């Protein structure tokens, strides 16, 4: 059993293991302290046949674990046959046990009144939780053995230790307690600080490494996009966090361990943590800004370089939600910048747009051949009239003059970052058309050289008396259709002759 309380008079309240017996008060003289043996004493202990020993009896439904007096009857190998004395609490047949369940018979008598001296020891408030821990109980048990106390009663609610034993034992116990309490206070203070630091470390690790989340992702963005990701007053990044229930961490350069391979010096590492994989990827799609360069072929580049082509670039930029879309004239690339999903949408739009590039190229070549034939017969206004008839809608994608931009070195194109540049209305080909109207032979000679034929230009109609007179052009007609009226002056002479000449 074990002492639970002292008094009244010289009685002790004894409790039993697992409360198999109810706590009972016994006179101190009927209570003895459990003997303590060192490891060397146990090693030297070697029971002989006929020697009186104490044997450990296991608990039963009616009695707790106890030690009973018995006599060694036989020894066979490492087993001992012990006969229990009739005075034992648990009576029974002979016990066959190993040496570990035997100990020397105790010669101590019961406790004396002098051994019931009581002293109180006050424990600091910071150690209240420690008093009932396994470590605290082990510490008190050690002090009890070293000082020779009967017991140490722990009263944690009062922050008090009640020491029970003679004066010498209680005095030694107090000295030992002073040392233990001093060191335990330091240990407790260390543990409190350690607990706070560990908690701070865990929070920081969760923010940086996402150890408290099931899913995470990491990527780099150019440092110039960080203000756009954060937003004014942190509104943008806070909205993304709340929308997808994720934690977004933008690392400082020193936190990320340097620049990632292939990234610029201004790049920053962004980490996203969450408990839902889809939400993590959705949040990434809204904060990961990238710049992609689409390599363009000659026809594709020329198709976009004109005024109508730039309107297409602007329309696709707005439709995909890009930050910017611009042509790089040196590398002949189309630069697209925005969130990764926006850039992917824009690339899909431009790739679809370029699928029609050969079709429009063929259409322009066919129309150019028709114009050449018309001009060979003297109609130099067809090209201009056709241009006037083209729909001026926002959805127009190309310009027939855009195909020969690389040949037209003196023409000016898109300039500036805002995409507001314009091509000159009067291109080189338009100038040549006007020159050809004044000098018919020059334009015809150029076309003839290109075709490699020997045909002569048609001779104009001449009147020996009075040259024909051209009137002004008329732009009448439904739907903007242009009509041409030519009025010839009446020659001098008869009406029939004039009609014949006409």
Tab-separated table of C-alpha atoms in Angstrom:
chain	number	residue	atom	x	y	z
A	1	UNK	CA	0.000	0.000	0.000
A	2	UNK	CA	0.934	3.693	0.103
A	3	UNK	CA	0.344	6.506	2.574
A	4	UNK	CA	-2.488	8.830	1.563
A	5	UNK	CA	-2.783	10.937	4.717
A	6	UNK	CA	-1.615	11.276	8.324
A	7	UNK	CA	-3.673	11.390	11.534
A	8	UNK	CA	-5.485	11.612	13.697
A	9	UNK	CA	-3.109	10.611	16.480
A	10	UNK	CA	-0.494	8.158	15.249
A	11	UNK	CA	-2.559	6.617	12.494
A	12	UNK	CA	-1.909	6.505	8.733
A	13	UNK	CA	-4.490	6.338	5.965
A	14	UNK	CA	-3.266	3.608	3.625
A	15	UNK	CA	-4.475	3.162	0.048
A	16	UNK	CA	-3.984	0.083	-2.106
A	17	UNK	CA	-3.101	-0.472	-5.734
A	18	UNK	CA	-6.040	-0.100	-8.140
A	19	UNK	CA	-8.239	0.511	-5.055
A	20	UNK	CA	-8.757	-3.238	-4.746
A	21	UNK	CA	-9.245	-2.633	-1.031
A	22	UNK	CA	-10.798	0.575	0.284
A	23	UNK	CA	-8.419	3.042	2.006
A	24	UNK	CA	-8.032	2.042	5.638
A	25	UNK	CA	-6.454	3.635	8.716
A	26	UNK	CA	-3.732	1.658	10.474
A	27	UNK	CA	-1.636	2.402	13.589
A	28	UNK	CA	1.871	3.498	12.656
A	29	UNK	CA	3.346	0.525	14.515
A	30	UNK	CA	1.624	-1.841	12.046
A	31	UNK	CA	3.100	-0.069	9.024
A	32	UNK	CA	6.666	-0.577	7.839
A	33	UNK	CA	8.575	1.128	5.082
A	34	UNK	CA	9.342	-0.877	1.990
A	35	UNK	CA	12.952	-2.051	2.079
A	36	UNK	CA	15.309	-0.602	-0.545
A	37	UNK	CA	18.015	-2.707	-2.101
A	38	UNK	CA	20.815	-1.547	-4.384
A	39	UNK	CA	21.640	-3.457	-7.594
A	40	UNK	CA	24.756	-4.888	-5.949
A	41	UNK	CA	22.655	-6.187	-3.022
A	42	UNK	CA	20.301	-7.916	-5.445
A	43	UNK	CA	23.238	-9.460	-7.311
A	44	UNK	CA	24.746	-10.823	-4.101
A	45	UNK	CA	21.426	-12.274	-2.963
A	46	UNK	CA	21.531	-16.096	-3.452
A	47	UNK	CA	18.791	-17.974	-1.545
A	48	UNK	CA	19.620	-21.414	-0.129
A	49	UNK	CA	17.337	-24.349	0.651
A	50	UNK	CA	15.681	-23.796	4.033
A	51	UNK	CA	16.383	-20.008	4.015
A	52	UNK	CA	13.548	-17.614	4.884
A	53	UNK	CA	12.781	-15.094	2.105
A	54	UNK	CA	10.050	-12.764	0.955
A	55	UNK	CA	8.199	-13.776	-2.190
A	56	UNK	CA	6.121	-11.484	-4.410
A	57	UNK	CA	2.503	-12.578	-4.817
A	58	UNK	CA	0.535	-11.194	-7.753
A	59	UNK	CA	-2.787	-9.464	-7.312
A	60	UNK	CA	-6.013	-11.459	-7.157
A	61	UNK	CA	-9.627	-10.338	-7.387
A	62	UNK	CA	-9.627	-10.198	-3.586
A	63	UNK	CA	-6.127	-8.949	-2.667
A	64	UNK	CA	-3.522	-6.505	-4.003
A	65	UNK	CA	0.080	-7.274	-4.903
A	66	UNK	CA	2.011	-8.103	-1.745
A	67	UNK	CA	5.190	-9.670	-0.324
A	68	UNK	CA	4.759	-12.735	1.924
A	69	UNK	CA	7.181	-14.646	4.178
A	70	UNK	CA	8.138	-18.084	2.903
A	71	UNK	CA	10.839	-20.766	3.066
A	72	UNK	CA	12.835	-22.077	0.115
A	73	UNK	CA	12.087	-25.791	-0.254
A	74	UNK	CA	13.774	-26.815	-3.493
A	75	UNK	CA	15.967	-25.220	-6.175
A	76	UNK	CA	15.946	-26.578	-9.683
A	77	UNK	CA	17.911	-24.743	-12.328
A	78	UNK	CA	16.786	-21.069	-12.030
A	79	UNK	CA	13.486	-21.837	-10.294
A	80	UNK	CA	12.721	-21.824	-6.572
A	81	UNK	CA	9.956	-23.710	-4.787
A	82	UNK	CA	8.849	-21.541	-1.842
A	83	UNK	CA	6.388	-22.625	0.888
A	84	UNK	CA	4.234	-19.671	2.058
A	85	UNK	CA	3.919	-19.247	5.833
A	86	UNK	CA	0.426	-19.654	7.305
A	87	UNK	CA	0.554	-16.059	8.616
A	88	UNK	CA	0.666	-14.617	5.091
A	89	UNK	CA	-2.236	-12.555	3.859
A	90	UNK	CA	-2.548	-14.728	0.779
A	91	UNK	CA	-2.422	-18.373	1.813
A	92	UNK	CA	-1.907	-21.055	-0.743
A	93	UNK	CA	0.185	-23.884	-2.026
A	94	UNK	CA	3.864	-23.742	-2.704
A	95	UNK	CA	4.968	-21.103	-5.230
A	96	UNK	CA	7.382	-21.857	-8.043
A	97	UNK	CA	9.080	-18.558	-8.874
A	98	UNK	CA	12.239	-17.127	-10.409
A	99	UNK	CA	14.856	-15.221	-8.448
A	100	UNK	CA	13.517	-11.844	-9.623
A	101	UNK	CA	10.414	-12.398	-7.423
A	102	UNK	CA	12.423	-13.071	-4.258
A	103	UNK	CA	14.105	-10.693	-1.816
A	104	UNK	CA	15.748	-10.999	1.580
A	105	UNK	CA	13.394	-11.151	4.541
A	106	UNK	CA	13.046	-7.693	6.115
A	107	UNK	CA	13.972	-7.242	9.733
A	108	UNK	CA	12.504	-3.774	10.171
A	109	UNK	CA	9.741	-3.182	12.642
A	110	UNK	CA	6.794	-0.818	12.357
A	111	UNK	CA	7.012	2.988	12.328
A	112	UNK	CA	7.651	4.917	15.544
A	113	UNK	CA	5.992	8.222	16.526
A	114	UNK	CA	9.288	10.011	15.819
A	115	UNK	CA	9.067	8.889	12.195
A	116	UNK	CA	5.782	10.761	11.758
A	117	UNK	CA	7.272	14.273	11.985
A	118	UNK	CA	5.634	16.536	9.360
A	119	UNK	CA	7.194	19.457	7.477
A	120	UNK	CA	5.728	21.558	4.636
A	121	UNK	CA	7.722	22.721	1.624
A	122	UNK	CA	6.381	25.514	-0.595
A	123	UNK	CA	6.715	25.075	-4.362
A	124	UNK	CA	6.914	28.066	-6.791
A	125	UNK	CA	3.736	28.793	-8.762
A	126	UNK	CA	5.468	28.127	-12.068
A	127	UNK	CA	5.944	24.466	-11.124
A	128	UNK	CA	2.340	23.672	-10.220
A	129	UNK	CA	1.696	21.713	-13.422
A	130	UNK	CA	5.021	19.896	-12.991
A	131	UNK	CA	4.186	18.566	-9.505
A	132	UNK	CA	1.788	15.878	-10.790
A	133	UNK	CA	3.746	14.916	-13.886
A	134	UNK	CA	5.654	11.660	-14.209
A	135	UNK	CA	8.885	13.602	-13.999
A	136	UNK	CA	7.784	15.355	-10.789
A	137	UNK	CA	6.588	12.160	-9.096
A	138	UNK	CA	9.855	10.444	-10.030
A	139	UNK	CA	11.827	13.336	-8.574
A	140	UNK	CA	9.926	13.160	-5.225
A	141	UNK	CA	10.389	9.375	-5.087
A	142	UNK	CA	14.131	9.838	-5.548
A	143	UNK	CA	14.272	12.432	-2.732
A	144	UNK	CA	12.223	10.134	-0.500
A	145	UNK	CA	14.715	7.282	-0.959
A	146	UNK	CA	17.789	9.481	-0.534
A	147	UNK	CA	16.567	11.245	2.592
A	148	UNK	CA	14.860	8.288	4.291
A	149	UNK	CA	11.405	9.878	4.434
A	150	UNK	CA	8.334	7.775	5.014
A	151	UNK	CA	6.557	9.572	2.170
A	152	UNK	CA	6.085	12.907	0.392
A	153	UNK	CA	2.457	13.949	0.016
A	154	UNK	CA	1.832	16.187	-2.998
A	155	UNK	CA	-0.786	18.928	-2.549
A	156	UNK	CA	-0.610	20.664	-5.908
A	157	UNK	CA	-3.671	22.844	-5.293
A	158	UNK	CA	-1.877	24.437	-2.347
A	159	UNK	CA	1.563	24.351	-4.035
A	160	UNK	CA	2.750	22.404	-0.987
A	161	UNK	CA	4.750	19.238	-0.382
A	162	UNK	CA	4.082	17.526	2.980
A	163	UNK	CA	7.210	15.714	4.186
A	164	UNK	CA	6.657	12.792	6.570
A	165	UNK	CA	9.623	11.331	8.471
A	166	UNK	CA	11.999	11.983	11.344
A	167	UNK	CA	13.698	15.375	11.708
A	168	UNK	CA	16.928	14.306	10.107
A	169	UNK	CA	15.106	12.886	7.093
A	170	UNK	CA	12.908	15.959	6.633
A	171	UNK	CA	15.882	18.321	6.934
A	172	UNK	CA	17.810	16.403	4.274
A	173	UNK	CA	14.739	16.267	2.067
A	174	UNK	CA	14.407	20.067	2.213
A	175	UNK	CA	18.021	20.518	1.144
A	176	UNK	CA	17.535	18.159	-1.768
A	177	UNK	CA	14.280	19.839	-2.732
A	178	UNK	CA	15.977	23.252	-2.857
A	179	UNK	CA	18.400	21.952	-5.452
A	180	UNK	CA	15.734	20.175	-7.468
A	181	UNK	CA	13.313	23.114	-7.389
A	182	UNK	CA	16.034	25.551	-8.511
A	183	UNK	CA	16.921	23.453	-11.526
A	184	UNK	CA	13.330	22.563	-12.301
A	185	UNK	CA	12.446	26.274	-12.355
A	186	UNK	CA	15.185	26.881	-14.902
A	187	UNK	CA	14.058	23.882	-16.936
A	188	UNK	CA	10.446	25.027	-16.803
A	189	UNK	CA	11.440	28.514	-17.945
A	190	UNK	CA	13.433	26.967	-20.786
A	191	UNK	CA	10.462	24.833	-21.790
A	192	UNK	CA	8.127	27.824	-21.786
A	193	UNK	CA	10.488	29.825	-24.018
A	194	UNK	CA	11.090	26.768	-26.169
A	195	UNK	CA	7.353	26.229	-26.580
A	196	UNK	CA	6.883	29.812	-27.758
A	197	UNK	CA	9.800	29.596	-30.169
A	198	UNK	CA	8.602	26.270	-31.545
A	199	UNK	CA	5.163	27.720	-32.102
A	200	UNK	CA	6.640	30.732	-33.886
A	201	UNK	CA	8.834	28.382	-35.930
A	202	UNK	CA	5.841	26.260	-36.865
A	203	UNK	CA	3.873	29.315	-37.968
A	204	UNK	CA	6.793	30.546	-40.035
A	205	UNK	CA	7.342	27.102	-41.555
A	206	UNK	CA	3.656	26.902	-42.416
A	207	UNK	CA	3.862	30.269	-44.151
A	208	UNK	CA	7.040	29.490	-46.071
A	209	UNK	CA	7.025	25.727	-46.552
A	210	UNK	CA	3.324	25.028	-46.162
A	211	UNK	CA	3.934	22.118	-43.815
A	212	UNK	CA	0.493	22.635	-42.311
A	213	UNK	CA	-1.269	22.220	-45.669
A	214	UNK	CA	-1.920	19.206	-47.877
A	215	UNK	CA	-1.077	20.829	-51.222
A	216	UNK	CA	1.350	23.493	-52.385
A	217	UNK	CA	3.018	24.904	-55.485
A	218	UNK	CA	5.998	27.161	-56.141
A	219	UNK	CA	6.896	29.344	-59.130
A	220	UNK	CA	8.881	32.462	-60.012
A	221	UNK	CA	7.620	35.749	-61.400
A	222	UNK	CA	9.411	38.877	-62.520
A	223	UNK	CA	9.771	41.381	-59.704
A	224	UNK	CA	7.987	44.031	-61.778
A	225	UNK	CA	4.742	42.064	-61.431
A	226	UNK	CA	4.802	41.922	-57.608
A	227	UNK	CA	2.869	45.218	-57.153
A	228	UNK	CA	0.230	43.923	-59.581
A	229	UNK	CA	-0.060	40.641	-57.631
A	230	UNK	CA	-0.373	42.403	-54.274
A	231	UNK	CA	-2.637	45.223	-55.438
A	232	UNK	CA	-3.352	48.518	-53.737
A	233	UNK	CA	-3.209	48.029	-49.999
A	234	UNK	CA	-2.958	44.260	-50.532
A	235	UNK	CA	-6.507	44.073	-51.931
A	236	UNK	CA	-5.701	41.792	-54.874
A	237	UNK	CA	-3.717	39.145	-53.003
A	238	UNK	CA	-6.163	39.229	-50.088
A	239	UNK	CA	-9.086	38.682	-52.443
A	240	UNK	CA	-7.369	35.650	-54.017
A	241	UNK	CA	-6.625	34.199	-50.568
A	242	UNK	CA	-10.221	34.532	-49.451
A	243	UNK	CA	-11.647	33.351	-52.777
A	244	UNK	CA	-9.713	30.070	-52.843
A	245	UNK	CA	-8.964	29.628	-49.103
A	246	UNK	CA	-5.209	29.479	-49.687
A	247	UNK	CA	-2.088	31.051	-48.221
A	248	UNK	CA	0.111	32.995	-50.671
A	249	UNK	CA	3.685	33.753	-49.683
A	250	UNK	CA	6.004	36.023	-51.739
A	251	UNK	CA	9.534	35.283	-50.600
A	252	UNK	CA	12.219	37.873	-50.208
A	253	UNK	CA	15.374	37.224	-52.281
A	254	UNK	CA	17.338	36.135	-49.200
A	255	UNK	CA	14.564	33.727	-48.139
A	256	UNK	CA	14.466	31.868	-51.451
A	257	UNK	CA	18.171	31.038	-51.357
A	258	UNK	CA	19.159	33.020	-54.443
A	259	UNK	CA	17.942	33.298	-58.002
A	260	UNK	CA	16.478	30.176	-59.582
A	261	UNK	CA	18.239	28.773	-62.709
A	262	UNK	CA	17.061	30.558	-65.839
A	263	UNK	CA	15.312	33.338	-63.888
A	264	UNK	CA	16.221	37.019	-63.997
A	265	UNK	CA	17.948	38.769	-61.119
A	266	UNK	CA	14.716	40.553	-60.203
A	267	UNK	CA	12.651	37.349	-60.073
A	268	UNK	CA	10.759	36.514	-56.885
A	269	UNK	CA	9.581	33.134	-55.633
A	270	UNK	CA	5.849	32.766	-54.914
A	271	UNK	CA	4.488	29.859	-52.870
A	272	UNK	CA	0.827	28.924	-52.556
A	273	UNK	CA	-0.476	26.504	-49.911
A	274	UNK	CA	-3.935	25.056	-49.408
A	275	UNK	CA	-5.894	21.953	-48.537
A	276	UNK	CA	-7.588	21.705	-51.940
A	277	UNK	CA	-5.409	20.977	-54.994
A	278	UNK	CA	-7.846	22.602	-57.442
A	279	UNK	CA	-8.021	25.805	-55.387
A	280	UNK	CA	-4.216	25.981	-55.250
A	281	UNK	CA	-3.967	25.730	-59.046
A	282	UNK	CA	-6.803	28.233	-59.547
A	283	UNK	CA	-5.071	30.733	-57.266
A	284	UNK	CA	-1.831	30.200	-59.187
A	285	UNK	CA	-3.584	30.953	-62.465
A	286	UNK	CA	-4.579	34.386	-61.123
A	287	UNK	CA	-1.206	35.470	-59.745
A	288	UNK	CA	1.381	33.825	-62.027
A	289	UNK	CA	2.362	36.493	-64.566
A	290	UNK	CA	4.513	35.402	-67.504
A	291	UNK	CA	5.777	36.776	-70.819
A	292	UNK	CA	5.780	34.490	-73.850
A	293	UNK	CA	7.331	35.230	-77.243
A	294	UNK	CA	5.620	33.840	-80.350
A	295	UNK	CA	7.992	33.469	-83.285
A	296	UNK	CA	6.385	34.737	-86.486
A	297	UNK	CA	7.033	33.810	-90.098
A	298	UNK	CA	7.465	36.550	-92.645
A	299	UNK	CA	3.882	36.499	-93.869
A	300	UNK	CA	2.512	36.353	-90.320
A	301	UNK	CA	4.665	39.248	-89.193
A	302	UNK	CA	3.708	41.404	-92.178
A	303	UNK	CA	0.039	40.551	-91.650
A	304	UNK	CA	0.162	41.920	-88.104
A	305	UNK	CA	2.446	44.881	-88.809
A	306	UNK	CA	-0.178	46.891	-90.662
A	307	UNK	CA	-2.859	49.098	-89.173
A	308	UNK	CA	-5.539	46.432	-89.487
A	309	UNK	CA	-3.151	43.814	-88.118
A	310	UNK	CA	-2.484	45.946	-85.060
A	311	UNK	CA	-6.220	46.297	-84.522
A	312	UNK	CA	-6.334	42.487	-84.438
A	313	UNK	CA	-3.525	42.430	-81.860
A	314	UNK	CA	-5.389	44.936	-79.697
A	315	UNK	CA	-8.674	43.026	-80.011
A	316	UNK	CA	-7.038	39.718	-78.982
A	317	UNK	CA	-5.259	41.438	-76.082
A	318	UNK	CA	-8.560	42.720	-74.725
A	319	UNK	CA	-10.352	39.413	-75.300
A	320	UNK	CA	-7.689	37.375	-73.457
A	321	UNK	CA	-7.156	39.931	-70.675
A	322	UNK	CA	-3.421	40.427	-71.300
A	323	UNK	CA	-1.287	43.100	-69.675
A	324	UNK	CA	0.264	43.898	-73.045
A	325	UNK	CA	0.764	42.444	-76.538
A	326	UNK	CA	3.325	44.008	-78.880
A	327	UNK	CA	5.534	43.239	-81.861
A	328	UNK	CA	9.300	43.091	-81.516
A	329	UNK	CA	10.636	44.353	-84.852
A	330	UNK	CA	14.223	43.223	-84.252
A	331	UNK	CA	13.429	39.588	-83.520
A	332	UNK	CA	10.117	39.522	-85.449
A	333	UNK	CA	8.316	38.063	-82.443
A	334	UNK	CA	4.965	38.738	-80.852
A	335	UNK	CA	5.396	39.391	-77.105
A	336	UNK	CA	2.433	38.437	-74.911
A	337	UNK	CA	2.318	39.262	-71.201
A	338	UNK	CA	-0.302	38.425	-68.564
A	339	UNK	CA	-1.363	35.642	-66.268
A	340	UNK	CA	-0.425	32.204	-67.541
A	341	UNK	CA	-4.026	31.351	-68.386
A	342	UNK	CA	-4.481	34.676	-70.243
A	343	UNK	CA	-1.312	34.111	-72.258
A	344	UNK	CA	-2.430	30.577	-73.154
A	345	UNK	CA	-5.796	31.961	-74.318
A	346	UNK	CA	-4.061	34.626	-76.401
A	347	UNK	CA	-1.717	32.091	-78.023
A	348	UNK	CA	-4.725	29.992	-78.992
A	349	UNK	CA	-6.398	33.073	-80.522
A	350	UNK	CA	-3.353	34.055	-82.566
A	351	UNK	CA	-2.702	30.497	-83.742
A	352	UNK	CA	-6.300	30.297	-84.957
A	353	UNK	CA	-5.906	33.712	-86.596
A	354	UNK	CA	-2.752	32.601	-88.423
A	355	UNK	CA	-4.552	29.567	-89.851
A	356	UNK	CA	-6.235	32.010	-92.260
A	357	UNK	CA	-2.995	33.714	-93.240
A	358	UNK	CA	-2.370	31.531	-96.365
A	359	UNK	CA	-6.002	31.941	-97.406
A	360	UNK	CA	-5.850	35.728	-97.328
A	361	UNK	CA	-2.434	35.631	-98.975
A	362	UNK	CA	-3.886	33.671	-101.869
A	363	UNK	CA	-6.860	36.040	-102.064
A	364	UNK	CA	-4.552	39.052	-102.261
A	365	UNK	CA	-2.367	37.451	-104.931
A	366	UNK	CA	-5.413	36.637	-107.012
A	367	UNK	CA	-6.755	40.170	-106.661
A	368	UNK	CA	-3.316	41.589	-107.493
A	369	UNK	CA	-3.315	39.659	-110.767
A	370	UNK	CA	-6.757	41.083	-111.590
A	371	UNK	CA	-5.526	44.626	-110.872
A	372	UNK	CA	-2.500	44.032	-113.085
A	373	UNK	CA	-4.716	42.954	-115.942
A	374	UNK	CA	-7.002	45.957	-115.468
A	375	UNK	CA	-4.045	48.306	-115.453
A	376	UNK	CA	-2.707	46.699	-118.598
A	377	UNK	CA	-5.921	47.876	-120.265
A	378	UNK	CA	-5.659	51.358	-118.865
A	379	UNK	CA	-7.841	51.116	-115.724
A	380	UNK	CA	-5.617	52.598	-113.064
A	381	UNK	CA	-8.439	53.468	-110.652
A	382	UNK	CA	-9.548	49.883	-109.907
A	383	UNK	CA	-7.010	49.413	-107.137
A	384	UNK	CA	-8.061	52.582	-105.340
A	385	UNK	CA	-11.734	51.899	-105.842
A	386	UNK	CA	-11.338	48.380	-104.462
A	387	UNK	CA	-9.608	49.748	-101.383
A	388	UNK	CA	-12.452	52.215	-100.909
A	389	UNK	CA	-14.993	49.397	-101.140
A	390	UNK	CA	-13.342	47.258	-98.415
A	391	UNK	CA	-15.443	47.089	-95.202
A	392	UNK	CA	-14.059	49.386	-92.522
A	393	UNK	CA	-15.262	47.225	-89.624
A	394	UNK	CA	-13.366	46.644	-86.442
A	395	UNK	CA	-13.117	42.960	-87.241
A	396	UNK	CA	-10.986	43.421	-90.395
A	397	UNK	CA	-7.854	41.325	-90.040
A	398	UNK	CA	-5.559	42.215	-92.938
A	399	UNK	CA	-4.435	44.760	-95.473
A	400	UNK	CA	-3.322	43.906	-98.983
A	401	UNK	CA	-0.361	46.260	-98.657
A	402	UNK	CA	0.800	44.510	-95.473
A	403	UNK	CA	2.169	41.540	-97.424
A	404	UNK	CA	4.996	43.581	-98.967
A	405	UNK	CA	6.089	45.472	-95.860
A	406	UNK	CA	9.542	43.952	-95.990
A	407	UNK	CA	9.907	45.180	-99.598
A	408	UNK	CA	8.567	48.658	-98.891
A	409	UNK	CA	11.604	50.003	-97.054
A	410	UNK	CA	10.429	53.573	-97.183
A	411	UNK	CA	7.010	52.900	-95.605
A	412	UNK	CA	6.466	53.661	-91.948
A	413	UNK	CA	4.669	51.328	-89.556
A	414	UNK	CA	3.629	50.714	-85.985
A	415	UNK	CA	5.672	52.531	-83.383
A	416	UNK	CA	5.432	53.128	-79.659
A	417	UNK	CA	4.377	50.882	-76.804
A	418	UNK	CA	0.712	51.794	-76.926
A	419	UNK	CA	0.171	50.317	-80.390
A	420	UNK	CA	-1.270	53.562	-81.776
A	421	UNK	CA	1.062	53.837	-84.801
A	422	UNK	CA	-0.422	54.154	-88.292
A	423	UNK	CA	0.725	53.199	-91.761
A	424	UNK	CA	0.913	56.037	-94.268
A	425	UNK	CA	-2.128	56.104	-96.470
A	426	UNK	CA	0.008	56.898	-99.483
A	427	UNK	CA	2.203	53.853	-100.016
A	428	UNK	CA	4.839	53.390	-102.657
A	429	UNK	CA	2.488	51.368	-104.816
A	430	UNK	CA	-0.131	54.147	-104.689
A	431	UNK	CA	2.500	56.630	-105.821
A	432	UNK	CA	3.440	54.387	-108.716
A	433	UNK	CA	-0.210	54.135	-109.728
A	434	UNK	CA	-0.499	57.915	-109.867
A	435	UNK	CA	2.731	58.185	-111.816
A	436	UNK	CA	1.471	55.565	-114.224
A	437	UNK	CA	-1.636	57.663	-114.898
A	438	UNK	CA	0.606	60.521	-115.953
A	439	UNK	CA	3.198	58.368	-117.710
A	440	UNK	CA	1.376	55.346	-119.071
A	441	UNK	CA	4.434	53.756	-120.562
A	442	UNK	CA	6.419	53.564	-117.303
A	443	UNK	CA	3.842	51.470	-115.446
A	444	UNK	CA	3.244	49.252	-118.463
A	445	UNK	CA	6.952	48.661	-118.968
A	446	UNK	CA	7.299	47.555	-115.364
A	447	UNK	CA	4.418	45.076	-115.659
A	448	UNK	CA	5.724	43.824	-119.002
A	449	UNK	CA	9.165	43.203	-117.542
A	450	UNK	CA	7.651	41.249	-114.645
A	451	UNK	CA	5.614	39.066	-117.065
A	452	UNK	CA	8.382	38.733	-119.597
A	453	UNK	CA	6.094	39.377	-122.607
A	454	UNK	CA	6.387	41.675	-125.634
A	455	UNK	CA	2.871	43.092	-125.744
A	456	UNK	CA	2.559	46.779	-126.467
A	457	UNK	CA	0.350	49.067	-124.390
A	458	UNK	CA	-2.970	49.975	-126.023
A	459	UNK	CA	-3.020	53.250	-127.894
A	460	UNK	CA	-5.355	55.900	-126.529
A	461	UNK	CA	-8.262	57.152	-128.676
A	462	UNK	CA	-7.249	60.320	-130.437
A	463	UNK	CA	-9.259	62.936	-132.333
A	464	UNK	CA	-7.425	64.912	-135.021
A	465	UNK	CA	-9.632	67.871	-134.493
A	466	UNK	CA	-10.328	68.095	-130.830
A	467	UNK	CA	-8.807	65.863	-128.101
A	468	UNK	CA	-11.257	64.045	-125.817
A	469	UNK	CA	-12.031	65.619	-122.545
A	470	UNK	CA	-12.468	63.598	-119.341
A	471	UNK	CA	-14.999	64.652	-116.819
A	472	UNK	CA	-14.802	64.354	-113.063
A	473	UNK	CA	-15.428	61.029	-111.347
A	474	UNK	CA	-18.776	60.349	-109.749
A	475	UNK	CA	-19.219	58.375	-106.500
A	476	UNK	CA	-22.923	57.821	-106.824
A	477	UNK	CA	-24.657	54.533	-106.391
A	478	UNK	CA	-26.332	52.460	-103.659
A	479	UNK	CA	-24.061	50.948	-100.996
A	480	UNK	CA	-21.112	53.152	-101.881
A	481	UNK	CA	-20.721	51.646	-105.380
A	482	UNK	CA	-18.699	53.962	-107.550
A	483	UNK	CA	-19.611	54.740	-111.111
A	484	UNK	CA	-17.424	56.281	-113.760
A	485	UNK	CA	-18.807	58.683	-116.388
A	486	UNK	CA	-16.709	59.743	-119.369
A	487	UNK	CA	-18.026	62.630	-121.514
A	488	UNK	CA	-16.317	63.367	-124.823
A	489	UNK	CA	-16.446	66.849	-126.392
A	490	UNK	CA	-18.338	67.097	-129.704
A	491	UNK	CA	-15.940	67.532	-132.650
A	492	UNK	CA	-16.431	70.132	-135.306
A	493	UNK	CA	-18.337	68.689	-138.208
A	494	UNK	CA	-21.328	66.517	-138.719
A	495	UNK	CA	-23.082	64.658	-135.982
A	496	UNK	CA	-22.531	61.315	-137.737
A	497	UNK	CA	-18.813	61.860	-138.005
A	498	UNK	CA	-18.645	62.663	-134.313
A	499	UNK	CA	-20.550	59.510	-133.447
A	500	UNK	CA	-18.314	57.485	-135.696
A	501	UNK	CA	-15.207	58.833	-134.090
A	502	UNK	CA	-16.723	58.281	-130.664
